[in-house]
Amino acid sequence: MTLRIVAGTANQALARAVAAGLYTEPVSSVVERFPDSELRPVVDGVRGADVYLVQPTGPPVNEHVMELLLLLDGCRRAGAARITAVVPYFGYARQDRRGRAGEAIGMRVVADALASAGAQRLVVVDPHTVALEAVCAVPVEMLTAVPVLAGALAERARGDAIVVAPDLGAVKLAERYAALLSLPVALVRKTRLTGTSVVAGKLVGDVVGRQAIVVDDMISTGGTIEAAVELLLEDGAAPPVVVAATHGLFVEAAAKRLGGSRIQSLLVTDSLPQDASSALPLQICSTAPLLADAIARLHRDEPLGDLLIHT
């Protein structure tokens, strides 16, 4: 089968970079938009092909999810032999359990919809929860960008640095960074008040005089990172702080919260498109080589091994 890359509109620059890493170009595809906001994607040149559809589902999440579903169906109806959805950032991954009666489990709904639309395999990067694999009806390859980000952090980390998990959910992630950087780990215990408001309560670990490297899988409103940075500096960490996360959503007041001199560097990947004019101290680490390597191995039916998350 011939390998084909299809690019959604959510991150065309990443799709082109992935295709370039595979010495090809994305096939012709058009997403028409009707005046009432309906989408009508059209895909050409995929009949009999091994198709990899690149479309992260970041903001606006619902529009990008719907576009992904329609593109998958378009590839299937165009005669693709095998279809893999490459979703570097998987929206709705935070909705993995019910908090009260009558609440939907958004992650399961989206996973089922992708399989129903034609996805035969799903490739994601550092999903918010590894439970995604358990609820998805098709095979899920969970890649990790931690080595990519850790390589960039190694250039900034001082000998006294310490890796900090901004909440309990990020402890395993922090331990993976710490192992790659040969550094100790500290933990911030937080309390979430609302979807945008977070209070950091207690710090577990000695950060006095140390360079703090705060790591997380994603930054949305910046509330968790802001609270962690404030607590670290109050407890004696040496300013400024370094922050790293795979996915940078930066919605609402994130730029205001994370700007200024308290954060020296903010490392994120290109899983989502970033604003080059942002006032944030951003450093973008590309996931294109990681995704191209994974796609090449899948196309050749080779194991992914070292590219995957190991929990």
mmCIF file with all atom_site columns, N, CA and C in Angstrom, residues 19 44 71-72 77 91 119 132 142 146 149 163-164 168 173 184 195 205 223 231 248 252 261 290 293 300:
data_model
loop_
_atom_site.group_PDB
_atom_site.id
_atom_site.type_symbol
_atom_site.label_atom_id
_atom_site.label_alt_id
_atom_site.label_comp_id
_atom_site.label_asym_id
_atom_site.label_entity_id
_atom_site.label_seq_id
_atom_site.pdbx_PDB_ins_code
_atom_site.Cartn_x
_atom_site.Cartn_y
_atom_site.Cartn_z
_atom_site.occupancy
_atom_site.B_iso_or_equiv
_atom_site.pdbx_formal_charge
_atom_site.auth_seq_id
_atom_site.auth_comp_id
_atom_site.auth_asym_id
_atom_site.auth_atom_id
_atom_site.pdbx_PDB_model_num
ATOM 1  N N  . ALA A 1 19  ? 4.743   15.167 6.852  1.00 0.00 ? 19  ALA A N  1
ATOM 2  C CA . ALA A 1 19  ? 4.854   14.661 5.485  1.00 0.00 ? 19  ALA A CA 1
ATOM 3  C C  . ALA A 1 19  ? 6.272   14.835 4.956  1.00 0.00 ? 19  ALA A C  1
ATOM 4  N N  . ASP A 1 44  ? -9.082  13.598 -1.934 1.00 0.00 ? 44  ASP A N  1
ATOM 5  C CA . ASP A 1 44  ? -8.775  12.909 -3.186 1.00 0.00 ? 44  ASP A CA 1
ATOM 6  C C  . ASP A 1 44  ? -7.466  12.127 -3.057 1.00 0.00 ? 44  ASP A C  1
ATOM 7  N N  . LEU A 1 71  ? -13.679 14.085 7.829  1.00 0.00 ? 71  LEU A N  1
ATOM 8  C CA . LEU A 1 71  ? -12.518 13.709 7.019  1.00 0.00 ? 71  LEU A CA 1
ATOM 9  C C  . LEU A 1 71  ? -12.302 12.193 7.046  1.00 0.00 ? 71  LEU A C  1
ATOM 10 N N  . LEU A 1 72  ? -12.488 11.587 8.206  1.00 0.00 ? 72  LEU A N  1
ATOM 11 C CA . LEU A 1 72  ? -12.366 10.127 8.300  1.00 0.00 ? 72  LEU A CA 1
ATOM 12 C C  . LEU A 1 72  ? -13.387 9.450  7.391  1.00 0.00 ? 72  LEU A C  1
ATOM 13 N N  . ARG A 1 77  ? -14.918 6.661  2.327  1.00 0.00 ? 77  ARG A N  1
ATOM 14 C CA . ARG A 1 77  ? -15.746 6.620  1.123  1.00 0.00 ? 77  ARG A CA 1
ATOM 15 C C  . ARG A 1 77  ? -14.924 6.816  -0.150 1.00 0.00 ? 77  ARG A C  1
ATOM 16 N N  . GLY A 1 91  ? -8.727  16.218 22.312 1.00 0.00 ? 91  GLY A N  1
ATOM 17 C CA . GLY A 1 91  ? -9.708  16.939 23.105 1.00 0.00 ? 91  GLY A CA 1
ATOM 18 C C  . GLY A 1 91  ? -10.699 15.989 23.756 1.00 0.00 ? 91  GLY A C  1
ATOM 19 N N  . ALA A 1 119 ? -11.994 5.455  11.561 1.00 0.00 ? 119 ALA A N  1
ATOM 20 C CA . ALA A 1 119 ? -10.636 5.281  12.089 1.00 0.00 ? 119 ALA A CA 1
ATOM 21 C C  . ALA A 1 119 ? -10.424 3.831  12.498 1.00 0.00 ? 119 ALA A C  1
ATOM 22 N N  . LEU A 1 132 ? -7.566  6.322  27.936 1.00 0.00 ? 132 LEU A N  1
ATOM 23 C CA . LEU A 1 132 ? -8.064  6.440  26.563 1.00 0.00 ? 132 LEU A CA 1
ATOM 24 C C  . LEU A 1 132 ? -7.963  5.112  25.833 1.00 0.00 ? 132 LEU A C  1
ATOM 25 N N  . MET A 1 142 ? -0.075  5.410  22.031 1.00 0.00 ? 142 MET A N  1
ATOM 26 C CA . MET A 1 142 ? 0.125   6.605  22.847 1.00 0.00 ? 142 MET A CA 1
ATOM 27 C C  . MET A 1 142 ? 1.612   6.966  22.853 1.00 0.00 ? 142 MET A C  1
ATOM 28 N N  . VAL A 1 146 ? 7.909   13.473 25.940 1.00 0.00 ? 146 VAL A N  1
ATOM 29 C CA . VAL A 1 146 ? 8.751   13.768 27.098 1.00 0.00 ? 146 VAL A CA 1
ATOM 30 C C  . VAL A 1 146 ? 10.240  13.769 26.738 1.00 0.00 ? 146 VAL A C  1
ATOM 31 N N  . LEU A 1 149 ? 11.084  17.093 24.972 1.00 0.00 ? 149 LEU A N  1
ATOM 32 C CA . LEU A 1 149 ? 11.090  18.235 25.877 1.00 0.00 ? 149 LEU A CA 1
ATOM 33 C C  . LEU A 1 149 ? 12.229  18.139 26.892 1.00 0.00 ? 149 LEU A C  1
ATOM 34 N N  . VAL A 1 163 ? 12.627  18.789 39.549 1.00 0.00 ? 163 VAL A N  1
ATOM 35 C CA . VAL A 1 163 ? 11.424  18.668 38.725 1.00 0.00 ? 163 VAL A CA 1
ATOM 36 C C  . VAL A 1 163 ? 10.208  18.699 39.642 1.00 0.00 ? 163 VAL A C  1
ATOM 37 N N  . VAL A 1 164 ? 9.212   19.505 39.272 1.00 0.00 ? 164 VAL A N  1
ATOM 38 C CA . VAL A 1 164 ? 8.042   19.704 40.129 1.00 0.00 ? 164 VAL A CA 1
ATOM 39 C C  . VAL A 1 164 ? 6.771   19.269 39.410 1.00 0.00 ? 164 VAL A C  1
ATOM 40 N N  . LEU A 1 168 ? -1.192  16.075 41.893 1.00 0.00 ? 168 LEU A N  1
ATOM 41 C CA . LEU A 1 168 ? -0.991  14.625 42.044 1.00 0.00 ? 168 LEU A CA 1
ATOM 42 C C  . LEU A 1 168 ? -1.043  13.902 40.704 1.00 0.00 ? 168 LEU A C  1
ATOM 43 N N  . LEU A 1 173 ? 4.355   11.655 35.448 1.00 0.00 ? 173 LEU A N  1
ATOM 44 C CA . LEU A 1 173 ? 4.982   12.426 34.370 1.00 0.00 ? 173 LEU A CA 1
ATOM 45 C C  . LEU A 1 173 ? 6.265   13.075 34.875 1.00 0.00 ? 173 LEU A C  1
ATOM 46 N N  . PRO A 1 184 ? 15.890  15.200 41.216 1.00 0.00 ? 184 PRO A N  1
ATOM 47 C CA . PRO A 1 184 ? 14.856  14.821 42.184 1.00 0.00 ? 184 PRO A CA 1
ATOM 48 C C  . PRO A 1 184 ? 13.500  15.401 41.808 1.00 0.00 ? 184 PRO A C  1
ATOM 49 N N  . GLY A 1 195 ? -13.327 25.647 37.206 1.00 0.00 ? 195 GLY A N  1
ATOM 50 C CA . GLY A 1 195 ? -12.600 25.248 36.013 1.00 0.00 ? 195 GLY A CA 1
ATOM 51 C C  . GLY A 1 195 ? -11.399 26.124 35.725 1.00 0.00 ? 195 GLY A C  1
ATOM 52 N N  . GLY A 1 205 ? 8.662   18.381 49.279 1.00 0.00 ? 205 GLY A N  1
ATOM 53 C CA . GLY A 1 205 ? 9.995   18.390 48.686 1.00 0.00 ? 205 GLY A CA 1
ATOM 54 C C  . GLY A 1 205 ? 10.730  19.670 49.021 1.00 0.00 ? 205 GLY A C  1
ATOM 55 N N  . GLY A 1 223 ? -4.095  28.192 35.214 1.00 0.00 ? 223 GLY A N  1
ATOM 56 C CA . GLY A 1 223 ? -4.360  28.297 36.645 1.00 0.00 ? 223 GLY A CA 1
ATOM 57 C C  . GLY A 1 223 ? -3.495  27.380 37.490 1.00 0.00 ? 223 GLY A C  1
ATOM 58 N N  . LEU A 1 231 ? 3.567   29.234 44.716 1.00 0.00 ? 231 LEU A N  1
ATOM 59 C CA . LEU A 1 231 ? 3.929   28.476 45.915 1.00 0.00 ? 231 LEU A CA 1
ATOM 60 C C  . LEU A 1 231 ? 5.421   28.165 45.939 1.00 0.00 ? 231 LEU A C  1
ATOM 61 N N  . GLY A 1 248 ? 0.155   23.097 24.601 1.00 0.00 ? 248 GLY A N  1
ATOM 62 C CA . GLY A 1 248 ? -0.097  24.465 25.032 1.00 0.00 ? 248 GLY A CA 1
ATOM 63 C C  . GLY A 1 248 ? -1.377  25.002 24.438 1.00 0.00 ? 248 GLY A C  1
ATOM 64 N N  . GLU A 1 252 ? -8.291  31.640 27.415 1.00 0.00 ? 252 GLU A N  1
ATOM 65 C CA . GLU A 1 252 ? -8.727  32.660 28.366 1.00 0.00 ? 252 GLU A CA 1
ATOM 66 C C  . GLU A 1 252 ? -7.551  33.532 28.807 1.00 0.00 ? 252 GLU A C  1
ATOM 67 N N  . SER A 1 261 ? 8.195   38.034 34.591 1.00 0.00 ? 261 SER A N  1
ATOM 68 C CA . SER A 1 261 ? 9.551   37.549 34.863 1.00 0.00 ? 261 SER A CA 1
ATOM 69 C C  . SER A 1 261 ? 9.611   36.310 35.735 1.00 0.00 ? 261 SER A C  1
ATOM 70 N N  . LEU A 1 290 ? 8.919   12.830 15.700 1.00 0.00 ? 290 LEU A N  1
ATOM 71 C CA . LEU A 1 290 ? 8.313   11.734 16.463 1.00 0.00 ? 290 LEU A CA 1
ATOM 72 C C  . LEU A 1 290 ? 7.153   11.119 15.696 1.00 0.00 ? 290 LEU A C  1
ATOM 73 N N  . ASP A 1 293 ? 8.320   9.288  12.495 1.00 0.00 ? 293 ASP A N  1
ATOM 74 C CA . ASP A 1 293 ? 8.929   7.998  12.842 1.00 0.00 ? 293 ASP A CA 1
ATOM 75 C C  . ASP A 1 293 ? 7.848   6.970  13.157 1.00 0.00 ? 293 ASP A C  1
ATOM 76 N N  . ARG A 1 300 ? 5.143   0.206  7.958  1.00 0.00 ? 300 ARG A N  1
ATOM 77 C CA . ARG A 1 300 ? 5.940   -1.001 7.703  1.00 0.00 ? 300 ARG A CA 1
ATOM 78 C C  . ARG A 1 300 ? 5.570   -2.143 8.641  1.00 0.00 ? 300 ARG A C  1
#
